[in-house]
Structures are given as structure tokens and as C-alpha cells.
Amino acid sequence: MNALVLGLQWGDEGKGKAIDYLARDFDVVIRYQGGHNAGHTVYPSGQKVVLHLLPSGIFSPQTASLIGNGVVVDPLRLREEIAAVKKLGFPLGQLVLSDAAPLILPFHQELDIIFEESRYQKIGTTRRGIGPAYEDLTGRRALFVRDLLTRERFSRRVGLLNDYYNRLIGAFGGRLLRVEDYLEEYVAAGEFLRPYVENTVYLLDRYRREGKRILFEGAQGTLLDVSFGTYPYVTSSHPTVSGALCGTGLSAKAIDRVVGITKAYATRVGEGPFPSELFDRSGERLREIGNEFGATTGRPRRVGWLDLVALRYALMVNGADAMFMTKLDVLDDFAEIKVAVAYDCAGVTTDRFDPDPEILQNVRPVYRIFKGWREATGRARSFAELPPSARVYLKFIEEQTLVPVEYVSVGTLREQTIRR
Ligand code: GDP
């Protein structure tokens, strides 16, 4: 059984925790999109580790961890991350990096800053060059991991692209780049990464034929998908099911099950519409108790109530079979918990999620209010051990989405997970 595990909201759903928990049942975990803008937090053997590029299965020693061709790779950051995780005592013997993953290069970061500062709309990107690197892929200019492995080939290709972008960077008054200033560092990173590099398309096909169980790991979330999210306030890749195909080379038939991750409430970083956003004391409490500050950037996250209109849309787009709900414990102390069940759109009630910001910015959520449980859930290990009001909350979500909540997370630790 292969499974695809992805975020159903705007990212930060707690995918790190969920995938680390689920990975034990799989032989292979593959990341299929995004870059080091993702920040998955896991607590293997208690200590906190934030992963940016490495798949969250990396801490299960039996699991092969792959970085697929859909992930954009900054070779310097990847080298750093590998070194840091090795230092913690995890050997990484089973890490494989796709030879066809596009590279993030120094000018991409420069372009990211220029775009973000000159654009008529602020997107709120992490400014790490992820977007411009994806633009190069569709623009047919990208360099790939395989280009990094031969000095002559890398230097020739990166030289051409560097010249091309210097004209643009110069026109915007940005910092011009000289290849000779970074060439050696990149070639050295290529040497460091070489033992991990392979053609992952054939490798995955072999794994599949051998009957190995494969877990596809998504980064960011469905509502940030470049095609299905709240464009232009989106990421540059496909966190949805489609990204798992073009980011790995496996066929649609290889995905047996889709598990979507959602928090028990909602958060968003950066700009863009967020109908159930809170600006009051409840919002502040959700942010504090839920520790809603970016794992990568430290930015405070925007927070709000769970939005079932958005959730149903995300489940639909991905054909999700089950949900993994995280952070239920964050709601423990609330006297009242709200859930958006529909939108009021200029006086008309709708249950449709139209990702167009012009529309989504102007809807008002219609809330259903639940009594809070006012009881700690962190020690619950079964559905029956949850307080009755928490069970009512979960059952309501299932009724409204017609998708079972198969896993409930009540804390950061692996064992604080209820499997139903
Ligand atoms: P990701 O990018 O989707 O993995 O999200 P983050 O890395 O931002 O993870 C969210 C944070 O919530 C991390 O610090 C997790 O350890 C934490 N977390 C995950 N699940 C739970 C949970 O059930 N309860 C609590 N209190 N924290 C959790």
C-alpha cells in the first residue's frame, strides 16, 4: 500500500509530526515538491529538529529517504542539513537525491528579493529563491543536480544563466553576481552530494515492482498550490496530488491512498485571503498556545478557526481518503470553539470555495459554535479517552466532510497520536 500524505490547508499543518509517525509503516519516503522554504518539525528521540529539505522519514532507520525531481535544491543548504543531521547521530545511509532536481542558484535569491520588492502585489515569499528556480524550470533554463557533478558542465551553464540574469538584476539596481565568486563552493557541494545522487525515477519503479511501500511527502499545503490555491498568494509548485506525480515519475496508479493533514484550527503565513482569520483575543491565544511562529522564518502566523468550506475543497481536489488532525490539544482551554460551515457572499450563502482572492477576501464565514472541553487531551491514547465534547467536534467534522479523521494528534511527541 502506497500513501500520499499532504497538507490540506496553507501549510504548517504539522506534516513533520504526521509523516514521522506514519513513516514507520513504509519502506520509502519521497519528498516531491517545494524547497527549503518548508520547515517540518520533528522530535526524534525527544530533541527538536527542523527539516527543510530532507524527507521526514529520515529518522526511521529502515526507511529509504528520497528527494524527488520535483524538489528545488539549494546544494549549499542541503549539504548543511545533511551535516547537521549526521552530527545528531543519524547516519543517512539511505538518502537518495534525484539527479533531475532543479538547482537554486545565487541569482535566484537575488531575483526573489527584486521581485518581492518591485511587484505590485506582495506575496510574502521566504526570499530563498524557490519561486525563481521553478520559473527557470518552466522557462527551460534550469540547471539540475546532474549539472553540478561535472565542473566544466556546471561552469559553462551557470555562466550563461548568470550573464542573462545580471542584466535583469542590474536593471533593478540589485547586486550583480560573479560566477567566480561562488563556483568553487558549488562544485564542492556537488562533490559532497555525489554519493547520494541517483536517477530516482528508475529507482522508484524498482521499489514499486519489489513491493516496497512508498510514502509520498508533500510540503506546504493545498491552498498554496500554484493551480488550485489562492493565486497569486501561493507557492510555485504543486503540493496537491498532481505534484506527487510530476515530482517523482511514479504513475497515478502507484498512489493507493491519500491522507490529508489538517490542524484542529487554521493558520496562514504571508499575504492572501483567509476568511476565518481571527484578530481578537482568541486569535492571540491560538497563536501562543499553538506556538504559531514559522519554523523556518520565525514569522508570527495568522490564525483562525477551522474552515470546513476550505477543507472540503482541499479534500475534493486531492481525493483524500482520510484525515490526520493535528494540534487538537491546542483547543483544550477554549470555552467556545467555532467552525466555519459556509460563507456569506454578498448576502448569498455558499458552500463553495472560490480561490480567487477578489472573491475570497469578501466572504464572511458562517460559524457553528461548539462548547469547549476545558480538559487536557495530551494523555489520551484512544478516541474513547478524549473528552465527550472533543469527540463531538471530531464527529461533526467527519459528517461535514464525509472523510474519516483516522488519526488525531494531541501533542508534539510520536506517542501523542491516536489511531482510530
Ligand atoms: P509542518 O511544516 O506542516 O510540519 O508544520 P510545522 O513544522 O510548523 O509543525 C507545526 C508545529 O506543531 C511543530 O512544532 C510540531 O511539533 C507541532 N505539533 C505537531 N502536532 C502537534 C500536536 O498535535 N499538538 C501540539 N501541541 N503541537 C504539535
GROMACS .gro file of C-alpha atoms and ligand atoms in nm:
model
  448
    1MET     CA    1   0.000   0.000   0.000
    2ASN     CA    2   0.149   0.334  -0.104
    3ALA     CA    3   0.022   0.654   0.052
    4LEU     CA    4   0.037   1.019  -0.029
    5VAL     CA    5   0.045   1.248   0.274
    6LEU     CA    6  -0.014   1.616   0.215
    7GLY     CA    7  -0.134   1.937   0.376
    8LEU     CA    8  -0.498   2.039   0.339
    9GLN     CA    9  -0.456   2.400   0.450
   10TRP     CA   10  -0.197   2.674   0.396
   11GLY     CA   11   0.096   2.464   0.512
   12ASP     CA   12   0.230   2.420   0.867
   13GLU     CA   13  -0.034   2.159   0.939
   14GLY     CA   14   0.213   1.956   1.141
   15LYS     CA   15   0.316   1.738   0.847
   16GLY     CA   16   0.655   1.675   1.005
   17LYS     CA   17   0.496   1.510   1.305
   18ALA     CA   18   0.236   1.323   1.099
   19ILE     CA   19   0.483   1.189   0.845
   20ASP     CA   20   0.737   1.094   1.109
   21TYR     CA   21   0.459   0.895   1.277
   22LEU     CA   22   0.332   0.733   0.957
   23ALA     CA   23   0.677   0.669   0.806
   24ARG     CA   24   0.733   0.369   1.031
   25ASP     CA   25   0.488   0.169   0.820
   26PHE     CA   26   0.672   0.246   0.495
   27ASP     CA   27   0.993   0.135   0.328
   28VAL     CA   28   1.044   0.452   0.124
   29VAL     CA   29   0.958   0.818   0.183
   30ILE     CA   30   0.989   1.063  -0.105
   31ARG     CA   31   0.958   1.443  -0.097
   32TYR     CA   32   0.806   1.558  -0.427
   33GLN     CA   33   0.794   1.939  -0.433
   34GLY     CA   34   0.893   2.261  -0.263
   35GLY     CA   35   1.237   2.361  -0.145
   36HIS     CA   36   1.400   2.467   0.179
   37ASN     CA   37   1.112   2.708   0.236
   38ALA     CA   38   0.938   2.415   0.400
   39GLY     CA   39   1.012   2.364   0.767
   40HIS     CA   40   0.900   2.032   0.909
   41THR     CA   41   0.947   1.999   1.282
   42VAL     CA   42   1.006   1.653   1.429
   43TYR     CA   43   1.117   1.527   1.768
   44PRO     CA   44   1.304   1.202   1.703
   45SER     CA   45   1.403   1.062   2.043
   46GLY     CA   46   1.282   1.380   2.212
   47GLN     CA   47   1.508   1.650   2.066
   48LYS     CA   48   1.366   1.909   1.828
   49VAL     CA   49   1.486   1.903   1.467
   50VAL     CA   50   1.357   2.126   1.188
   51LEU     CA   51   1.392   1.965   0.845
   52HIS     CA   52   1.386   2.183   0.536
   53LEU     CA   53   1.480   1.952   0.251
   54LEU     CA   54   1.533   1.609   0.399
   55PRO     CA   55   1.226   1.386   0.397
   56SER     CA   56   1.062   1.343   0.737
   57GLY     CA   57   1.123   0.967   0.720
   58ILE     CA   58   1.493   1.028   0.767
   59PHE     CA   59   1.478   0.929   1.134
   60SER     CA   60   1.331   0.586   1.072
   61PRO     CA   61   1.645   0.379   1.008
   62GLN     CA   62   1.465   0.117   0.798
   63THR     CA   63   1.323   0.377   0.562
   64ALA     CA   64   1.483   0.493   0.238
   65SER     CA   65   1.451   0.871   0.206
   66LEU     CA   66   1.433   1.022  -0.140
   67ILE     CA   67   1.435   1.380  -0.263
   68GLY     CA   68   1.241   1.366  -0.588
   69ASN     CA   69   1.287   1.556  -0.913
   70GLY     CA   70   1.006   1.794  -0.819
   71VAL     CA   71   1.201   1.946  -0.530
   72VAL     CA   72   1.418   2.252  -0.600
   73VAL     CA   73   1.753   2.205  -0.430
   74ASP     CA   74   1.991   2.464  -0.292
   75PRO     CA   75   2.306   2.249  -0.279
   76LEU     CA   76   2.468   2.457  -0.005
   77ARG     CA   77   2.166   2.434   0.222
   78LEU     CA   78   2.124   2.062   0.157
   79ARG     CA   79   2.487   1.996   0.243
   80GLU     CA   80   2.443   2.191   0.568
   81GLU     CA   81   2.130   2.000   0.659
   82ILE     CA   82   2.286   1.661   0.591
   83ALA     CA   83   2.588   1.754   0.802
   84ALA     CA   84   2.367   1.877   1.088
   85VAL     CA   85   2.152   1.562   1.095
   86LYS     CA   86   2.460   1.337   1.077
   87LYS     CA   87   2.604   1.525   1.373
   88LEU     CA   88   2.294   1.431   1.572
   89GLY     CA   89   2.389   1.070   1.518
   90PHE     CA   90   2.161   0.973   1.228
   91PRO     CA   91   2.370   0.803   0.960
   92LEU     CA   92   2.159   0.893   0.649
   93GLY     CA   93   2.277   0.579   0.475
   94GLN     CA   94   1.951   0.553   0.284
   95LEU     CA   95   1.928   0.907   0.148
   96VAL     CA   96   1.891   0.946  -0.229
   97LEU     CA   97   1.881   1.274  -0.422
   98SER     CA   98   1.729   1.289  -0.769
   99ASP     CA   99   1.977   1.378  -1.042
  100ALA     CA  100   1.695   1.572  -1.211
  101ALA     CA  101   1.604   1.806  -0.927
  102PRO     CA  102   1.638   2.172  -1.038
  103LEU     CA  103   1.901   2.380  -0.860
  104ILE     CA  104   1.854   2.701  -0.667
  105LEU     CA  105   2.148   2.925  -0.752
  106PRO     CA  106   2.274   3.256  -0.610
  107PHE     CA  107   2.092   3.474  -0.865
  108HIS     CA  108   1.758   3.309  -0.777
  109GLN     CA  109   1.776   3.455  -0.431
  110GLU     CA  110   1.862   3.795  -0.570
  111LEU     CA  111   1.569   3.771  -0.813
  112ASP     CA  112   1.334   3.669  -0.534
  113ILE     CA  113   1.420   3.987  -0.343
  114ILE     CA  114   1.386   4.206  -0.653
  115PHE     CA  115   1.050   4.057  -0.748
  116GLU     CA  116   0.912   4.080  -0.399
  117GLU     CA  117   1.015   4.443  -0.365
  118SER     CA  118   0.915   4.562  -0.710
  119ARG     CA  119   0.590   4.375  -0.756
  120TYR     CA  120   0.258   4.549  -0.748
  121GLN     CA  121   0.141   4.274  -0.517
  122LYS     CA  122   0.336   4.147  -0.219
  123ILE     CA  123   0.326   3.770  -0.195
  124GLY     CA  124   0.521   3.726   0.126
  125THR     CA  125   0.771   3.468  -0.002
  126THR     CA  126   1.056   3.337   0.213
  127ARG     CA  127   1.306   3.501  -0.030
  128ARG     CA  128   1.513   3.189  -0.070
  129GLY     CA  129   1.498   3.171  -0.448
  130ILE     CA  130   1.240   2.892  -0.464
  131GLY     CA  131   0.997   3.075  -0.696
  132PRO     CA  132   1.262   3.193  -0.945
  133ALA     CA  133   1.412   2.840  -0.956
  134TYR     CA  134   1.072   2.696  -1.051
  135GLU     CA  135   1.032   2.973  -1.308
  136ASP     CA  136   1.356   2.858  -1.468
  137LEU     CA  137   1.224   2.504  -1.489
  138THR     CA  138   0.914   2.606  -1.687
  139GLY     CA  139   1.122   2.868  -1.868
  140ARG     CA  140   1.352   2.587  -1.992
  141ARG     CA  141   1.662   2.745  -1.846
  142ALA     CA  142   1.707   2.539  -1.528
  143LEU     CA  143   2.024   2.368  -1.414
  144PHE     CA  144   1.985   2.033  -1.241
  145VAL     CA  145   2.166   1.834  -0.975
  146ARG     CA  146   2.330   1.630  -1.253
  147ASP     CA  147   2.483   1.953  -1.394
  148LEU     CA  148   2.657   2.012  -1.065
  149LEU     CA  149   2.854   1.690  -1.081
  150THR     CA  150   3.086   1.796  -1.364
  151ARG     CA  151   3.281   2.117  -1.309
  152GLU     CA  152   3.310   2.202  -1.682
  153ARG     CA  153   2.943   2.144  -1.748
  154PHE     CA  154   2.830   2.337  -1.441
  155SER     CA  155   3.061   2.630  -1.503
  156ARG     CA  156   2.951   2.663  -1.867
  157ARG     CA  157   2.579   2.650  -1.792
  158VAL     CA  158   2.579   2.861  -1.482
  159GLY     CA  159   2.792   3.122  -1.662
  160LEU     CA  160   2.531   3.169  -1.934
  161LEU     CA  161   2.246   3.197  -1.688
  162ASN     CA  162   2.440   3.428  -1.460
  163ASP     CA  163   2.502   3.668  -1.753
  164TYR     CA  164   2.138   3.652  -1.851
  165TYR     CA  165   2.015   3.741  -1.504
  166ASN     CA  166   2.279   4.005  -1.433
  167ARG     CA  167   2.110   4.221  -1.697
  168LEU     CA  168   1.781   4.197  -1.516
  169ILE     CA  169   1.932   4.235  -1.170
  170GLY     CA  170   2.130   4.537  -1.294
  171ALA     CA  171   1.819   4.698  -1.440
  172PHE     CA  172   1.654   4.683  -1.097
  173GLY     CA  173   1.964   4.809  -0.918
  174GLY     CA  174   2.029   4.474  -0.750
  175ARG     CA  175   2.357   4.308  -0.656
  176LEU     CA  176   2.540   4.177  -0.966
  177LEU     CA  177   2.688   3.831  -0.928
  178ARG     CA  178   3.022   3.692  -1.048
  179VAL     CA  179   3.040   3.320  -1.115
  180GLU     CA  180   3.400   3.303  -0.997
  181ASP     CA  181   3.283   3.416  -0.651
  182TYR     CA  182   3.067   3.109  -0.596
  183LEU     CA  183   3.177   2.844  -0.847
  184GLU     CA  184   3.416   2.656  -0.617
  185GLU     CA  185   3.168   2.642  -0.333
  186TYR     CA  186   2.901   2.491  -0.558
  187VAL     CA  187   3.136   2.241  -0.720
  188ALA     CA  188   3.247   2.135  -0.370
  189ALA     CA  189   2.884   2.096  -0.261
  190GLY     CA  190   2.830   1.881  -0.573
  191GLU     CA  191   3.121   1.659  -0.467
  192PHE     CA  192   2.972   1.628  -0.121
  193LEU     CA  193   2.630   1.533  -0.261
  194ARG     CA  194   2.759   1.297  -0.532
  195PRO     CA  195   2.729   0.974  -0.326
  196TYR     CA  196   2.358   1.041  -0.276
  197VAL     CA  197   2.270   1.124  -0.637
  198GLU     CA  198   2.076   0.878  -0.850
  199ASN     CA  199   1.806   0.853  -1.116
  200THR     CA  200   1.510   0.831  -0.877
  201VAL     CA  201   1.254   0.761  -1.149
  202TYR     CA  202   1.402   0.416  -1.219
  203LEU     CA  203   1.483   0.360  -0.854
  204LEU     CA  204   1.120   0.421  -0.755
  205ASP     CA  205   0.998   0.196  -1.030
  206ARG     CA  206   1.224  -0.078  -0.896
  207TYR     CA  207   1.096  -0.022  -0.542
  208ARG     CA  208   0.739  -0.041  -0.667
  209ARG     CA  209   0.800  -0.367  -0.853
  210GLU     CA  210   0.968  -0.511  -0.544
  211GLY     CA  211   0.651  -0.439  -0.348
  212LYS     CA  212   0.811  -0.178  -0.124
  213ARG     CA  213   0.564   0.052   0.049
  214ILE     CA  214   0.612   0.411  -0.063
  215LEU     CA  215   0.503   0.726   0.117
  216PHE     CA  216   0.486   1.049  -0.085
  217GLU     CA  217   0.555   1.350   0.134
  218GLY     CA  218   0.405   1.686   0.039
  219ALA     CA  219   0.532   2.021   0.163
  220GLN     CA  220   0.329   2.342   0.207
  221GLY     CA  221  -0.045   2.286   0.158
  222THR     CA  222  -0.329   2.251  -0.091
  223LEU     CA  223  -0.447   2.611  -0.063
  224LEU     CA  224  -0.097   2.723  -0.165
  225ASP     CA  225  -0.094   2.509  -0.482
  226VAL     CA  226   0.002   2.720  -0.784
  227SER     CA  227  -0.301   2.586  -0.975
  228PHE     CA  228  -0.560   2.528  -0.702
  229GLY     CA  229  -0.462   2.774  -0.432
  230THR     CA  230  -0.539   3.139  -0.372
  231TYR     CA  231  -0.328   3.260  -0.665
  232PRO     CA  232  -0.113   3.473  -0.669
  233TYR     CA  233  -0.069   3.418  -0.294
  234VAL     CA  234   0.061   3.068  -0.348
  235THR     CA  235   0.381   2.871  -0.366
  236SER     CA  236   0.540   2.799  -0.705
  237SER     CA  237   0.484   2.424  -0.702
  238HIS     CA  238   0.204   2.169  -0.665
  239PRO     CA  239   0.159   2.048  -0.306
  240THR     CA  240  -0.150   1.861  -0.426
  241VAL     CA  241  -0.178   1.512  -0.569
  242SER     CA  242  -0.061   1.631  -0.913
  243GLY     CA  243   0.276   1.734  -0.769
  244ALA     CA  244   0.331   1.383  -0.638
  245LEU     CA  245   0.319   1.254  -0.996
  246CYS     CA  246   0.534   1.507  -1.180
  247GLY     CA  247   0.769   1.533  -0.884
  248THR     CA  248   0.853   1.162  -0.869
  249GLY     CA  249   0.784   0.992  -1.202
  250LEU     CA  250   0.556   0.733  -1.045
  251SER     CA  251   0.219   0.686  -1.211
  252ALA     CA  252  -0.119   0.779  -1.063
  253LYS     CA  253  -0.181   0.407  -1.015
  254ALA     CA  254   0.103   0.394  -0.765
  255ILE     CA  255  -0.096   0.604  -0.516
  256ASP     CA  256  -0.328   0.374  -0.322
  257ARG     CA  257  -0.436   0.614  -0.052
  258VAL     CA  258  -0.435   0.986   0.015
  259VAL     CA  259  -0.410   1.110   0.374
  260GLY     CA  260  -0.469   1.482   0.423
  261ILE     CA  261  -0.335   1.668   0.724
  262THR     CA  262  -0.525   1.948   0.890
  263LYS     CA  263  -0.490   2.129   1.216
  264ALA     CA  264  -0.789   2.146   1.450
  265TYR     CA  265  -0.792   2.518   1.360
  266ALA     CA  266  -0.630   2.716   1.077
  267THR     CA  267  -0.316   2.923   1.013
  268ARG     CA  268  -0.162   3.103   0.722
  269VAL     CA  269   0.170   3.283   0.666
  270GLY     CA  270   0.236   3.562   0.420
  271GLU     CA  271  -0.029   3.754   0.232
  272GLY     CA  272  -0.359   3.639   0.085
  273PRO     CA  273  -0.721   3.578   0.178
  274PHE     CA  274  -0.806   3.389   0.498
  275PRO     CA  275  -1.183   3.405   0.567
  276SER     CA  276  -1.182   3.256   0.919
  277GLU     CA  277  -0.888   3.468   1.041
  278LEU     CA  278  -0.909   3.596   1.398
  279PHE     CA  279  -0.792   3.936   1.514
  280ASP     CA  280  -0.917   3.912   1.872
  281ARG     CA  281  -0.802   3.758   2.198
  282SER     CA  282  -0.896   3.406   2.082
  283GLY     CA  283  -0.658   3.452   1.792
  284GLU     CA  284  -0.377   3.562   2.021
  285ARG     CA  285  -0.437   3.263   2.242
  286LEU     CA  286  -0.436   3.021   1.949
  287ARG     CA  287  -0.106   3.171   1.836
  288GLU     CA  288   0.051   3.149   2.180
  289ILE     CA  289  -0.074   2.806   2.282
  290GLY     CA  290  -0.020   2.661   1.936
  291ASN     CA  291   0.323   2.826   1.912
  292GLU     CA  292   0.231   2.957   1.569
  293PHE     CA  293   0.557   3.113   1.461
  294GLY     CA  294   0.726   2.999   1.139
  295ALA     CA  295   0.962   2.702   1.181
  296THR     CA  296   1.187   2.845   0.908
  297THR     CA  297   1.139   3.220   0.936
  298GLY     CA  298   1.012   3.278   1.292
  299ARG     CA  299   0.733   3.496   1.149
  300PRO     CA  300   0.414   3.504   1.358
  301ARG     CA  301   0.146   3.311   1.172
  302ARG     CA  302  -0.202   3.442   1.105
  303VAL     CA  303  -0.451   3.221   1.290
  304GLY     CA  304  -0.821   3.143   1.271
  305TRP     CA  305  -1.091   2.883   1.324
  306LEU     CA  306  -1.115   2.566   1.121
  307ASP     CA  307  -1.281   2.637   0.787
  308LEU     CA  308  -1.486   2.347   0.653
  309VAL     CA  309  -1.559   2.520   0.323
  310ALA     CA  310  -1.186   2.532   0.253
  311LEU     CA  311  -1.130   2.185   0.398
  312ARG     CA  312  -1.397   2.022   0.179
  313TYR     CA  313  -1.241   2.187  -0.126
  314ALA     CA  314  -0.895   2.058  -0.033
  315LEU     CA  315  -1.028   1.706   0.028
  316MET     CA  316  -1.206   1.716  -0.309
  317VAL     CA  317  -0.907   1.837  -0.509
  318ASN     CA  318  -0.688   1.562  -0.365
  319GLY     CA  319  -0.944   1.284  -0.347
  320ALA     CA  320  -0.840   1.235   0.015
  321ASP     CA  321  -0.938   0.906   0.180
  322ALA     CA  322  -0.864   1.004   0.538
  323MET     CA  323  -0.763   1.294   0.758
  324PHE     CA  324  -0.485   1.327   1.012
  325MET     CA  325  -0.585   1.603   1.252
  326THR     CA  326  -0.307   1.770   1.448
  327LYS     CA  327  -0.298   2.004   1.746
  328LEU     CA  328  -0.633   1.915   1.896
  329ASP     CA  329  -0.473   1.982   2.237
  330VAL     CA  330  -0.426   2.349   2.145
  331LEU     CA  331  -0.804   2.392   2.181
  332ASP     CA  332  -0.809   2.236   2.530
  333ASP     CA  333  -0.861   2.560   2.719
  334PHE     CA  334  -1.115   2.732   2.498
  335ALA     CA  335  -1.465   2.779   2.640
  336GLU     CA  336  -1.603   2.811   2.289
  337ILE     CA  337  -1.476   2.670   1.961
  338LYS     CA  338  -1.603   2.789   1.625
  339VAL     CA  339  -1.601   2.616   1.287
  340ALA     CA  340  -1.686   2.782   0.956
  341VAL     CA  341  -1.950   2.572   0.781
  342ALA     CA  342  -2.040   2.805   0.492
  343TYR     CA  343  -1.964   3.153   0.356
  344ASP     CA  344  -2.188   3.450   0.326
  345CYS     CA  345  -2.101   3.602  -0.010
  346ALA     CA  346  -2.281   3.937  -0.053
  347GLY     CA  347  -2.592   3.806   0.120
  348VAL     CA  348  -2.588   3.468  -0.051
  349THR     CA  349  -2.488   3.160   0.148
  350THR     CA  350  -2.249   2.930  -0.033
  351ASP     CA  351  -2.055   2.615   0.048
  352ARG     CA  352  -1.816   2.668  -0.243
  353PHE     CA  353  -1.455   2.769  -0.203
  354ASP     CA  354  -1.359   3.002  -0.486
  355PRO     CA  355  -0.982   3.056  -0.451
  356ASP     CA  356  -0.999   3.390  -0.639
  357PRO     CA  357  -0.876   3.644  -0.379
  358GLU     CA  358  -1.116   3.907  -0.512
  359ILE     CA  359  -1.399   3.680  -0.404
  360LEU     CA  360  -1.246   3.510  -0.104
  361GLN     CA  361  -1.143   3.839   0.056
  362ASN     CA  362  -1.507   3.944   0.067
  363VAL     CA  363  -1.682   3.639   0.208
  364ARG     CA  364  -1.790   3.619   0.571
  365PRO     CA  365  -1.778   3.280   0.739
  366VAL     CA  366  -2.097   3.133   0.883
  367TYR     CA  367  -1.994   2.970   1.212
  368ARG     CA  368  -2.117   2.676   1.408
  369ILE     CA  369  -2.025   2.718   1.774
  370PHE     CA  370  -1.916   2.429   1.996
  371LYS     CA  371  -1.872   2.408   2.368
  372GLY     CA  372  -1.506   2.358   2.458
  373TRP     CA  373  -1.395   2.061   2.668
  374ARG     CA  374  -1.169   2.253   2.911
  375GLU     CA  375  -0.967   1.943   2.983
  376ALA     CA  376  -0.616   1.832   2.886
  377THR     CA  377  -0.613   1.586   2.594
  378GLY     CA  378  -0.235   1.528   2.577
  379ARG     CA  379  -0.254   1.195   2.757
  380ALA     CA  380  -0.540   1.047   2.554
  381ARG     CA  381  -0.428   0.745   2.352
  382SER     CA  382  -0.764   0.639   2.210
  383PHE     CA  383  -1.073   0.811   2.077
  384ALA     CA  384  -1.269   0.689   2.382
  385GLU     CA  385  -1.023   0.865   2.613
  386LEU     CA  386  -1.096   1.203   2.457
  387PRO     CA  387  -1.345   1.431   2.638
  388PRO     CA  388  -1.703   1.395   2.505
  389SER     CA  389  -1.707   1.750   2.360
  390ALA     CA  390  -1.386   1.681   2.168
  391ARG     CA  391  -1.546   1.369   2.021
  392VAL     CA  392  -1.849   1.573   1.921
  393TYR     CA  393  -1.620   1.822   1.747
  394LEU     CA  394  -1.438   1.550   1.553
  395LYS     CA  395  -1.757   1.369   1.457
  396PHE     CA  396  -1.908   1.692   1.329
  397ILE     CA  397  -1.605   1.746   1.104
  398GLU     CA  398  -1.640   1.396   0.967
  399GLU     CA  399  -2.012   1.442   0.899
  400GLN     CA  400  -1.947   1.769   0.721
  401THR     CA  401  -1.664   1.640   0.505
  402LEU     CA  402  -1.764   1.275   0.464
  403VAL     CA  403  -1.400   1.185   0.524
  404PRO     CA  404  -1.289   0.998   0.838
  405VAL     CA  405  -1.047   1.156   1.084
  406GLU     CA  406  -0.830   0.846   1.120
  407TYR     CA  407  -0.553   1.000   1.324
  408VAL     CA  408  -0.568   1.265   1.595
  409SER     CA  409  -0.257   1.427   1.731
  410VAL     CA  410  -0.266   1.568   2.084
  411GLY     CA  411   0.096   1.678   2.129
  412THR     CA  412   0.434   1.702   1.965
  413LEU     CA  413   0.558   1.354   2.061
  414ARG     CA  414   0.515   1.045   1.847
  415GLU     CA  415   0.318   0.864   2.115
  416GLN     CA  416   0.075   1.156   2.145
  417THR     CA  417  -0.112   1.024   1.845
  418ILE     CA  418  -0.448   0.848   1.840
  419ARG     CA  419  -0.508   0.599   1.563
  420ARG     CA  420  -0.870   0.507   1.521
  421GDP     P1  421   0.469   2.137   0.907
  421GDP     O1  422   0.553   2.225   0.820
  421GDP     O2  423   0.338   2.105   0.848
  421GDP     O3  424   0.541   2.016   0.959
  421GDP     O4  425   0.436   2.222   1.032
  421GDP     P2  426   0.535   2.277   1.143
  421GDP     O5  427   0.670   2.224   1.133
  421GDP     O6  428   0.515   2.422   1.156
  421GDP     O7  429   0.473   2.200   1.266
  421GDP     C1  430   0.389   2.253   1.346
  421GDP     C2  431   0.438   2.256   1.490
  421GDP     O8  432   0.338   2.196   1.569
  421GDP     C3  433   0.563   2.180   1.524
  421GDP     O9  434   0.634   2.250   1.623
  421GDP     C4  435   0.513   2.047   1.578
  421GDP    O10  436   0.598   1.984   1.668
  421GDP     C5  437   0.390   2.092   1.646
  421GDP     N1  438   0.286   1.990   1.653
  421GDP     C6  439   0.254   1.894   1.564
  421GDP     N2  440   0.150   1.824   1.605
  421GDP     C7  441   0.113   1.877   1.725
  421GDP     C8  442   0.008   1.848   1.817
  421GDP    O11  443  -0.074   1.762   1.797
  421GDP     N3  444   0.000   1.927   1.929
  421GDP     C9  445   0.089   2.027   1.953
  421GDP     N4  446   0.073   2.098   2.065
  421GDP     N5  447   0.189   2.056   1.869
  421GDP    C10  448   0.200   1.982   1.757
   0.00000   0.00000   0.00000
